Short mmCIF file of C-alpha atoms in Angstrom, two decimals:
data_model
loop_
_atom_site.label_atom_id
_atom_site.label_comp_id
_atom_site.label_asym_id
_atom_site.label_seq_id
_atom_site.Cartn_x
_atom_site.Cartn_y
_atom_site.Cartn_z
CA MET A 1 43.75 -66.55 47.80
CA ALA A 2 40.06 -66.65 47.17
CA SER A 3 40.01 -62.87 47.15
CA ASN A 4 42.26 -62.90 44.09
CA ALA A 5 39.69 -64.87 42.17
CA THR A 6 36.81 -62.68 43.20
CA GLN A 7 38.89 -59.61 42.52
CA ALA A 8 39.62 -60.93 39.04
CA LYS A 9 35.95 -61.57 38.50
CA ASN A 10 35.05 -58.07 39.63
CA GLN A 11 37.70 -56.53 37.41
CA ALA A 12 36.18 -57.89 34.23
CA PRO A 13 33.19 -55.55 33.88
CA GLU A 14 35.20 -52.47 34.93
CA HIS A 15 37.61 -52.77 32.05
CA GLU A 16 36.93 -52.46 28.37
CA PRO A 17 38.48 -55.47 26.62
CA ALA A 18 41.95 -54.68 25.28
CA PRO A 19 42.18 -54.03 21.51
CA ILE A 20 42.18 -57.32 19.60
CA LEU A 21 45.64 -56.81 18.11
CA GLN A 22 47.11 -56.39 21.61
CA GLN A 23 45.38 -59.60 22.67
CA MET A 24 46.84 -61.39 19.64
CA ALA A 25 50.27 -59.97 20.45
CA ILE A 26 50.10 -61.42 23.97
CA PHE A 27 49.16 -64.84 22.59
CA ALA A 28 51.93 -64.64 20.00
CA SER A 29 54.54 -63.61 22.60
CA VAL A 30 53.60 -66.41 24.99
CA LEU A 31 53.72 -68.97 22.16
CA PHE A 32 57.06 -67.63 20.95
CA VAL A 33 58.67 -67.79 24.40
CA SER A 34 57.20 -71.29 24.92
CA SER A 35 58.64 -72.44 21.62
CA LEU A 36 62.07 -71.37 22.92
CA ILE A 37 61.58 -73.29 26.19
CA SER A 38 60.17 -76.48 24.62
CA PRO A 39 63.46 -77.74 23.06
CA LEU A 40 65.19 -77.45 26.46
CA PHE A 41 63.34 -80.55 27.67
CA PRO A 42 65.12 -83.88 27.02
CA LYS A 43 63.87 -86.11 24.21
CA SER A 44 62.73 -88.76 26.70
CA PHE A 45 60.51 -86.20 28.45
CA PRO A 46 58.86 -84.17 25.67
CA VAL A 47 56.79 -81.12 26.65
CA PRO A 48 55.30 -79.45 23.57
CA THR A 49 55.00 -75.70 23.04
CA PRO A 50 51.23 -75.30 23.67
CA VAL A 51 51.44 -77.15 27.01
CA ILE A 52 54.24 -74.85 28.19
CA GLY A 53 52.26 -71.92 26.82
CA LEU A 54 49.18 -72.85 28.84
CA VAL A 55 51.22 -73.03 32.06
CA LEU A 56 53.04 -69.80 31.22
CA MET A 57 49.80 -67.97 30.44
CA TYR A 58 48.27 -69.22 33.69
CA LEU A 59 51.31 -68.08 35.69
CA LEU A 60 51.18 -64.64 34.03
CA LEU A 61 47.52 -64.35 34.99
CA ALA A 62 48.08 -65.66 38.53
CA THR A 63 50.89 -63.15 39.13
CA HIS A 64 48.73 -60.34 37.67
CA ILE A 65 51.35 -59.48 35.05
CA ILE A 66 48.60 -60.03 32.49
CA LYS A 67 45.07 -59.03 33.41
CA LEU A 68 42.05 -61.03 32.38
CA TYR A 69 40.62 -58.20 30.23
CA GLN A 70 43.80 -58.21 28.14
CA ILE A 71 43.27 -61.74 26.77
CA GLU A 72 39.75 -62.77 27.72
CA LYS A 73 37.99 -61.96 24.45
CA MET A 74 40.56 -63.70 22.25
CA ALA A 75 40.66 -66.73 24.56
CA ASP A 76 36.88 -67.19 24.62
CA PHE A 77 36.77 -66.81 20.84
CA LEU A 78 39.49 -69.43 20.27
CA ILE A 79 37.89 -71.89 22.70
CA SER A 80 34.56 -71.55 20.91
CA LEU A 81 36.36 -72.51 17.68
CA ILE A 82 38.14 -75.62 19.03
CA ALA A 83 35.76 -78.18 17.50
CA PHE A 84 36.13 -76.58 14.07
CA LEU A 85 39.91 -76.30 14.37
CA PHE A 86 40.01 -80.04 14.95
CA VAL A 87 38.46 -80.82 11.53
CA PRO A 88 41.87 -80.86 9.74
CA SER A 89 43.18 -83.36 12.33
CA GLY A 90 40.19 -85.58 11.65
CA VAL A 91 40.54 -85.31 7.88
CA GLN A 92 44.27 -86.00 8.29
CA MET A 93 43.28 -89.62 8.95
CA ALA A 94 42.68 -89.86 5.18
CA ALA A 95 46.45 -89.98 4.77
CA SER A 96 46.99 -92.89 7.14
CA LEU A 97 43.86 -95.03 6.89
CA ASN A 98 46.20 -97.89 5.97
CA VAL A 99 47.31 -98.33 9.61
CA PHE A 100 43.90 -99.89 10.25
CA THR A 101 44.18 -102.36 7.39
CA GLU A 102 47.85 -103.35 7.33
CA HIS A 103 47.48 -105.82 10.22
CA GLY A 104 44.45 -107.39 8.53
CA PRO A 105 40.85 -106.11 8.49
CA MET A 106 39.89 -107.79 11.79
CA ASP A 107 42.70 -106.04 13.64
CA GLY A 108 41.54 -102.70 12.27
CA VAL A 109 38.06 -103.21 13.70
CA MET A 110 39.54 -104.33 17.03
CA MET A 111 41.76 -101.26 17.11
CA ILE A 112 38.78 -98.95 16.66
CA VAL A 113 36.83 -100.87 19.31
CA THR A 114 39.81 -100.54 21.68
CA ILE A 115 40.09 -96.79 21.05
CA ILE A 116 36.35 -96.32 21.72
CA LEU A 117 36.57 -98.35 24.94
CA ALA A 118 39.78 -96.57 25.99
CA THR A 119 38.10 -93.18 25.58
CA ILE A 120 35.16 -94.24 27.75
CA ILE A 121 37.50 -95.84 30.32
CA LEU A 122 39.63 -92.70 30.61
CA LEU A 123 36.58 -90.48 31.13
CA VAL A 124 34.78 -92.72 33.61
CA VAL A 125 37.80 -93.97 35.59
CA ILE A 126 39.27 -90.49 36.06
CA ALA A 127 35.87 -89.07 37.06
CA TYR A 128 35.16 -91.88 39.55
CA THR A 129 38.69 -91.78 40.98
CA THR A 130 38.25 -88.07 41.61
CA ALA A 131 34.89 -88.73 43.27
CA CYS A 132 36.66 -91.25 45.56
CA PHE A 133 39.40 -88.80 46.54
CA MET A 134 36.78 -86.13 47.15
CA TRP A 135 34.90 -88.57 49.37
CA VAL A 136 38.11 -89.29 51.32
CA SER A 137 38.81 -85.57 51.82
CA ARG A 138 35.25 -85.08 52.98
CA LYS A 139 35.00 -88.04 55.37
CA LEU A 140 38.55 -88.37 56.67
CA PHE A 141 39.81 -84.80 56.60
CA HIS A 142 36.45 -83.06 57.06
CA LYS A 143 37.16 -80.74 54.16
CA SER A 144 34.22 -79.11 52.44
CA THR A 145 34.15 -80.28 48.83
CA ASP A 146 31.35 -78.00 47.72
CA VAL A 147 32.08 -76.03 44.62
CA GLU A 148 30.08 -73.68 42.39
CA MET B 1 48.92 -78.13 -14.41
CA THR B 2 46.65 -80.92 -13.28
CA TRP B 3 43.51 -80.47 -11.24
CA VAL B 4 45.28 -81.89 -8.21
CA THR B 5 47.84 -79.12 -8.19
CA PHE B 6 45.21 -76.56 -9.03
CA LEU B 7 43.24 -77.49 -5.91
CA GLY B 8 46.01 -76.30 -3.65
CA ASN B 9 49.62 -77.13 -4.22
CA ALA B 10 51.31 -74.78 -1.79
CA THR B 11 54.71 -76.31 -2.40
CA ASP B 12 54.99 -75.40 -6.08
CA PRO B 13 56.53 -71.91 -6.25
CA LYS B 14 55.19 -71.37 -9.76
CA ILE B 15 51.61 -71.66 -8.55
CA GLY B 16 52.28 -70.00 -5.21
CA GLY B 17 50.58 -71.13 -2.03
CA ILE B 18 47.04 -71.98 -3.08
CA ALA B 19 45.85 -73.21 0.30
CA PHE B 20 42.29 -72.11 -0.09
CA PHE B 21 40.75 -75.48 -0.96
CA GLY B 22 41.62 -77.05 2.40
CA ILE B 23 40.22 -74.13 4.38
CA PHE B 24 37.12 -73.96 2.18
CA LEU B 25 36.41 -77.69 2.46
CA SER B 26 36.93 -77.67 6.26
CA LEU B 27 34.46 -74.83 6.70
CA VAL B 28 31.86 -76.33 4.36
CA VAL B 29 31.85 -79.79 5.94
CA PHE B 30 31.77 -78.33 9.47
CA LEU B 31 28.86 -76.04 8.62
CA ILE B 32 26.99 -78.96 7.02
CA GLY B 33 27.60 -80.80 10.30
CA GLN B 34 26.22 -77.90 12.33
CA TRP B 35 23.16 -77.73 10.08
CA LEU B 36 22.52 -81.50 10.30
CA PHE B 37 22.98 -81.33 14.08
CA LYS B 38 20.42 -78.56 14.28
CA ILE B 39 17.72 -80.11 12.07
CA SER B 40 18.13 -83.53 13.75
CA ASN B 41 17.59 -81.90 17.17
CA GLY B 42 21.07 -82.85 18.35
CA PHE B 43 21.41 -86.46 17.19
CA PHE B 44 24.82 -87.52 18.55
CA LEU B 45 26.14 -88.97 15.28
CA PHE B 46 25.53 -85.59 13.62
CA GLN B 47 27.95 -83.72 15.91
CA PRO B 48 29.60 -81.15 13.59
CA LEU B 49 33.15 -82.38 14.23
CA PHE B 50 32.24 -86.01 13.50
CA VAL B 51 30.25 -85.13 10.37
CA GLY B 52 33.06 -82.80 9.24
CA MET B 53 35.66 -85.52 9.61
CA VAL B 54 33.69 -88.28 7.87
CA LEU B 55 32.33 -86.03 5.12
CA GLY B 56 35.74 -84.41 4.57
CA ILE B 57 37.45 -87.78 4.15
CA PHE B 58 34.62 -89.00 1.92
CA ILE B 59 34.78 -85.95 -0.37
CA LEU B 60 38.57 -86.23 -0.63
CA TRP B 61 38.16 -89.93 -1.45
CA LEU B 62 35.58 -89.16 -4.17
CA LEU B 63 37.81 -86.47 -5.69
CA SER B 64 40.87 -88.71 -5.56
CA LYS B 65 38.91 -91.40 -7.47
CA TRP B 66 37.80 -88.68 -9.93
CA PHE B 67 41.37 -87.60 -10.62
CA GLY B 68 42.67 -91.17 -10.46
CA VAL B 69 45.28 -90.69 -7.72
CA ALA B 70 45.81 -92.41 -4.37
CA LEU B 71 43.92 -90.86 -1.44
CA PRO B 72 47.05 -89.99 0.66
CA THR B 73 48.66 -88.31 -2.36
CA PHE B 74 45.54 -86.31 -3.08
CA TYR B 75 45.17 -85.36 0.60
CA THR B 76 48.74 -84.07 0.74
CA ALA B 77 48.50 -82.10 -2.50
CA ALA B 78 45.01 -80.65 -2.22
CA TYR B 79 43.89 -80.51 1.41
CA LYS B 80 47.00 -80.38 3.60
CA PRO B 81 48.24 -76.84 2.75
CA GLY B 82 44.94 -75.32 3.89
CA GLY B 83 44.39 -77.85 6.68
CA ASP B 84 47.81 -77.04 8.17
CA ILE B 85 46.92 -73.35 8.42
CA LEU B 86 43.78 -74.15 10.43
CA PHE B 87 45.68 -76.76 12.43
CA TRP B 88 48.20 -74.14 13.55
CA PHE B 89 45.45 -72.26 15.39
CA LEU B 90 45.17 -75.16 17.85
CA ASN B 91 48.36 -73.72 19.42
CA PRO B 92 46.85 -70.40 20.58
CA ALA B 93 43.54 -72.19 21.25
CA THR B 94 45.29 -74.53 23.68
CA ILE B 95 46.96 -71.77 25.67
CA ALA B 96 43.60 -69.96 25.74
CA PHE B 97 42.48 -72.56 28.31
CA ALA B 98 44.55 -70.65 30.87
CA VAL B 99 41.58 -68.25 31.04
CA PRO B 100 38.84 -70.70 32.20
CA LEU B 101 41.42 -72.18 34.55
CA TYR B 102 42.29 -68.81 36.06
CA ARG B 103 38.61 -67.82 36.33
CA ARG B 104 38.14 -70.70 38.79
CA ASN B 105 41.55 -70.39 40.42
CA ASP B 106 39.79 -70.87 43.77
CA VAL B 107 38.81 -74.46 42.86
CA PHE B 108 42.32 -75.32 41.67
CA LYS B 109 43.93 -73.89 44.81
CA LYS B 110 41.50 -75.72 47.07
CA PHE B 111 41.77 -79.14 45.43
CA TRP B 112 45.23 -79.24 43.80
CA LEU B 113 46.30 -82.31 45.79
CA GLU B 114 43.10 -84.24 45.03
CA ILE B 115 43.41 -83.28 41.34
CA ILE B 116 46.97 -84.53 40.97
CA LEU B 117 46.35 -87.72 42.98
CA SER B 118 43.18 -88.49 41.00
CA LEU B 119 44.93 -88.03 37.68
CA VAL B 120 47.91 -90.22 38.64
CA VAL B 121 45.85 -93.01 40.25
CA GLY B 122 43.12 -92.80 37.58
CA MET B 123 45.74 -92.97 34.83
CA VAL B 124 47.33 -96.12 36.30
CA ILE B 125 43.92 -97.82 36.66
CA SER B 126 43.04 -96.83 33.08
CA LEU B 127 46.36 -98.20 31.80
CA PHE B 128 45.62 -101.61 33.35
CA ALA B 129 42.09 -101.57 31.91
CA ILE B 130 43.29 -100.56 28.41
CA TYR B 131 46.09 -103.14 28.53
CA TYR B 132 43.84 -106.05 29.46
CA ILE B 133 41.06 -105.03 27.03
CA SER B 134 43.54 -104.82 24.13
CA LYS B 135 44.99 -108.19 25.20
CA GLY B 136 41.48 -109.64 25.36
CA LEU B 137 40.65 -108.35 21.89
CA GLY B 138 43.74 -110.09 20.57
CA LEU B 139 45.85 -107.08 19.59
CA ASN B 140 49.58 -107.65 19.29
CA ASN B 141 52.16 -105.91 21.48
CA ASP B 142 53.11 -103.06 19.20
CA VAL B 143 49.46 -102.03 18.81
CA ILE B 144 48.95 -102.25 22.60
CA SER B 145 51.99 -100.01 23.11
CA SER B 146 50.44 -97.55 20.66
CA MET B 147 47.20 -97.48 22.68
CA LEU B 148 48.75 -96.71 26.09
CA PRO B 149 49.90 -93.05 25.71
CA GLN B 150 46.71 -91.77 24.06
CA ALA B 151 45.61 -89.65 27.04
CA ALA B 152 48.47 -87.18 26.46
CA THR B 153 48.29 -84.53 23.75
CA THR B 154 49.41 -85.83 20.35
CA ALA B 155 52.80 -84.09 20.50
CA ILE B 156 53.67 -85.97 23.70
CA ALA B 157 51.89 -89.24 22.93
CA MET B 158 53.61 -89.88 19.58
CA PRO B 159 57.26 -89.90 20.74
CA ILE B 160 56.36 -91.95 23.85
CA SER B 161 54.54 -94.46 21.66
CA GLY B 162 57.63 -94.80 19.51
CA ALA B 163 59.87 -95.17 22.58
CA ILE B 164 57.84 -98.05 24.05
CA GLY B 165 57.68 -100.00 20.81
CA GLY B 166 54.40 -98.71 19.38
CA THR B 167 53.57 -97.09 16.07
CA PRO B 168 53.31 -93.26 16.44
CA ALA B 169 50.80 -93.00 13.53
CA VAL B 170 48.38 -95.35 15.34
CA THR B 171 48.73 -93.30 18.53
CA ALA B 172 48.03 -90.08 16.65
CA MET B 173 44.94 -91.72 15.20
CA ALA B 174 43.82 -92.74 18.70
CA CYS B 175 44.31 -89.18 20.02
CA ILE B 176 42.22 -87.74 17.18
CA LEU B 177 39.47 -90.32 17.63
CA ASN B 178 39.45 -89.64 21.42
CA ALA B 179 38.60 -86.02 20.76
CA VAL B 180 36.00 -86.76 18.09
CA LEU B 181 34.34 -89.45 20.23
CA ILE B 182 34.25 -87.34 23.39
CA TYR B 183 32.72 -84.44 21.47
CA ALA B 184 30.03 -86.77 20.11
CA LEU B 185 29.41 -88.95 23.17
CA ALA B 186 30.13 -86.70 26.18
CA ASP B 187 26.49 -85.81 26.86
CA ILE B 188 25.32 -89.43 26.72
CA LEU B 189 28.24 -90.75 28.81
CA ILE B 190 27.78 -88.08 31.46
CA LYS B 191 24.12 -88.99 31.75
CA VAL B 192 24.64 -92.78 31.77
CA PHE B 193 27.46 -92.73 34.34
CA ARG B 194 25.98 -89.82 36.32
CA LEU B 195 29.27 -87.92 36.21
CA ASN B 196 27.88 -84.46 36.77
CA SER B 197 27.20 -85.09 40.45
CA ASP B 198 30.92 -84.33 40.91
CA PRO B 199 31.83 -81.39 38.64
CA VAL B 200 35.55 -81.62 39.47
CA GLY B 201 35.67 -85.27 38.39
CA ALA B 202 33.59 -84.66 35.27
CA GLY B 203 35.96 -81.85 34.21
CA LEU B 204 39.10 -83.89 34.84
CA GLY B 205 37.64 -86.85 32.94
CA LEU B 206 36.64 -84.75 29.94
CA GLY B 207 40.05 -83.06 29.73
CA THR B 208 41.83 -86.42 29.98
CA ALA B 209 39.71 -88.42 27.55
CA GLY B 210 38.96 -85.67 25.04
CA HIS B 211 42.07 -83.46 25.11
CA THR B 212 41.36 -79.80 24.23
CA VAL B 213 38.09 -80.72 22.50
CA GLY B 214 36.92 -82.35 25.74
CA SER B 215 37.90 -79.16 27.57
CA ALA B 216 35.84 -77.07 25.16
CA LYS B 217 32.90 -79.39 25.93
CA ALA B 218 33.58 -79.00 29.67
CA VAL B 219 33.60 -75.21 29.40
CA GLN B 220 30.05 -75.46 28.03
CA LEU B 221 28.99 -77.57 31.05
CA GLY B 222 30.14 -75.05 33.63
CA SER B 223 33.03 -72.95 34.91
CA VAL B 224 34.28 -75.59 37.38
CA GLN B 225 34.26 -78.35 34.75
CA GLY B 226 36.02 -76.05 32.27
CA ALA B 227 38.75 -75.11 34.71
CA MET B 228 39.30 -78.74 35.76
CA ALA B 229 39.45 -79.98 32.15
CA SER B 230 42.03 -77.28 31.35
CA ILE B 231 44.27 -78.36 34.21
CA ALA B 232 43.77 -82.04 33.26
CA VAL B 233 45.11 -81.42 29.74
CA VAL B 234 48.40 -80.18 31.19
CA VAL B 235 48.80 -82.52 34.15
CA ILE B 236 47.74 -85.74 32.37
CA SER B 237 50.32 -85.11 29.63
CA ILE B 238 53.06 -84.91 32.28
CA VAL B 239 51.60 -87.97 34.06
CA VAL B 240 51.70 -89.94 30.78
CA ASP B 241 55.29 -88.79 30.26
CA VAL B 242 56.23 -90.24 33.65
CA VAL B 243 53.93 -93.25 34.11
CA VAL B 244 53.53 -94.92 30.71
CA PRO B 245 57.16 -95.94 29.94
CA PRO B 246 57.64 -97.75 33.31
CA PHE B 247 54.21 -99.36 32.94
CA ALA B 248 55.03 -100.65 29.46
CA HIS B 249 58.34 -101.94 30.80
CA MET B 250 56.62 -103.70 33.70
CA MET B 251 54.18 -105.38 31.31
CA GLY B 252 57.07 -106.51 29.13
CA LEU B 253 55.84 -104.68 26.05
CA PHE B 254 59.32 -103.72 24.85
#
């Protein structure tokens, strides 16, 4: 199991990265197949295309059907762009700023306060809960929780 | 032809897909943000994404006043065609997180049970906290329902919000603000709450609270955090799918 990961790490320098068009083609194929799978989920349990795509891509990597060098460059490039790609989503709020004012100005402020608090709660609670479970694994099951 | 259509009406076949204004404006405001961030030595309010969002909305608002149209109308006519093109690239960018996840496959294989348990239990605790805070701040039930599914990606959170009696537009707004806030505040929050002592937890938290933007932040912190944030984006969306509707039902929100 662990050898797979180290093997994958060792493979990276041996191989030249695949040509960028091939990398794009892999991304496009995975997205296309995911977009065919996504509508199969019931309406009450929506799973959008990119989420299926992430799982699919991971499975393809884990089963060595796709090698890291075939998608690595494109993936790192796209991840480095994420913050920029989110600008249109942020600006999109221009079209629906009225949701903050339609319940009255006070409610709008409270909504923003709630969203800020919710963001902090999600980050801190999830991180601390994980620390607790890690502590339990360490103390009760004597499992090494060292990473890095 | 008015200036509004000139600035990028992609829907008018006679003008033919002028989507350049939206792409141009997005790039300019983001680069201004990067520049401000650099000259202010990393002041958190000058994070490029936050500056880009505020400045972008402000410029659109100024222009809409200039042309004498409503801001939503102007946004749809001038910015949206270009913005949608950039927005599409979030699809391949999301599946790209399979790579940092696979690079630290060893961590995922070792801790998969802890990861899933933490996300489920942490999500339930967070739901209680968000519910009682919204109640305490005097929000009405449909707004509270809109706040609950915000940990999932927008495409999952919006239909769930609608199903439990919330307003999908408010939920979408919350999801966007999550990402913007995490990108701006992650460094401070990690320091204040000392989250980096447990890299697995820090990664899961960032992926949950900040969606893919949080994951991009986590990738910068380290390979373990990046891998954990990537898995959190997927698993938390499924957890929200499963946990939020029964929770809302239990609390009598719909």
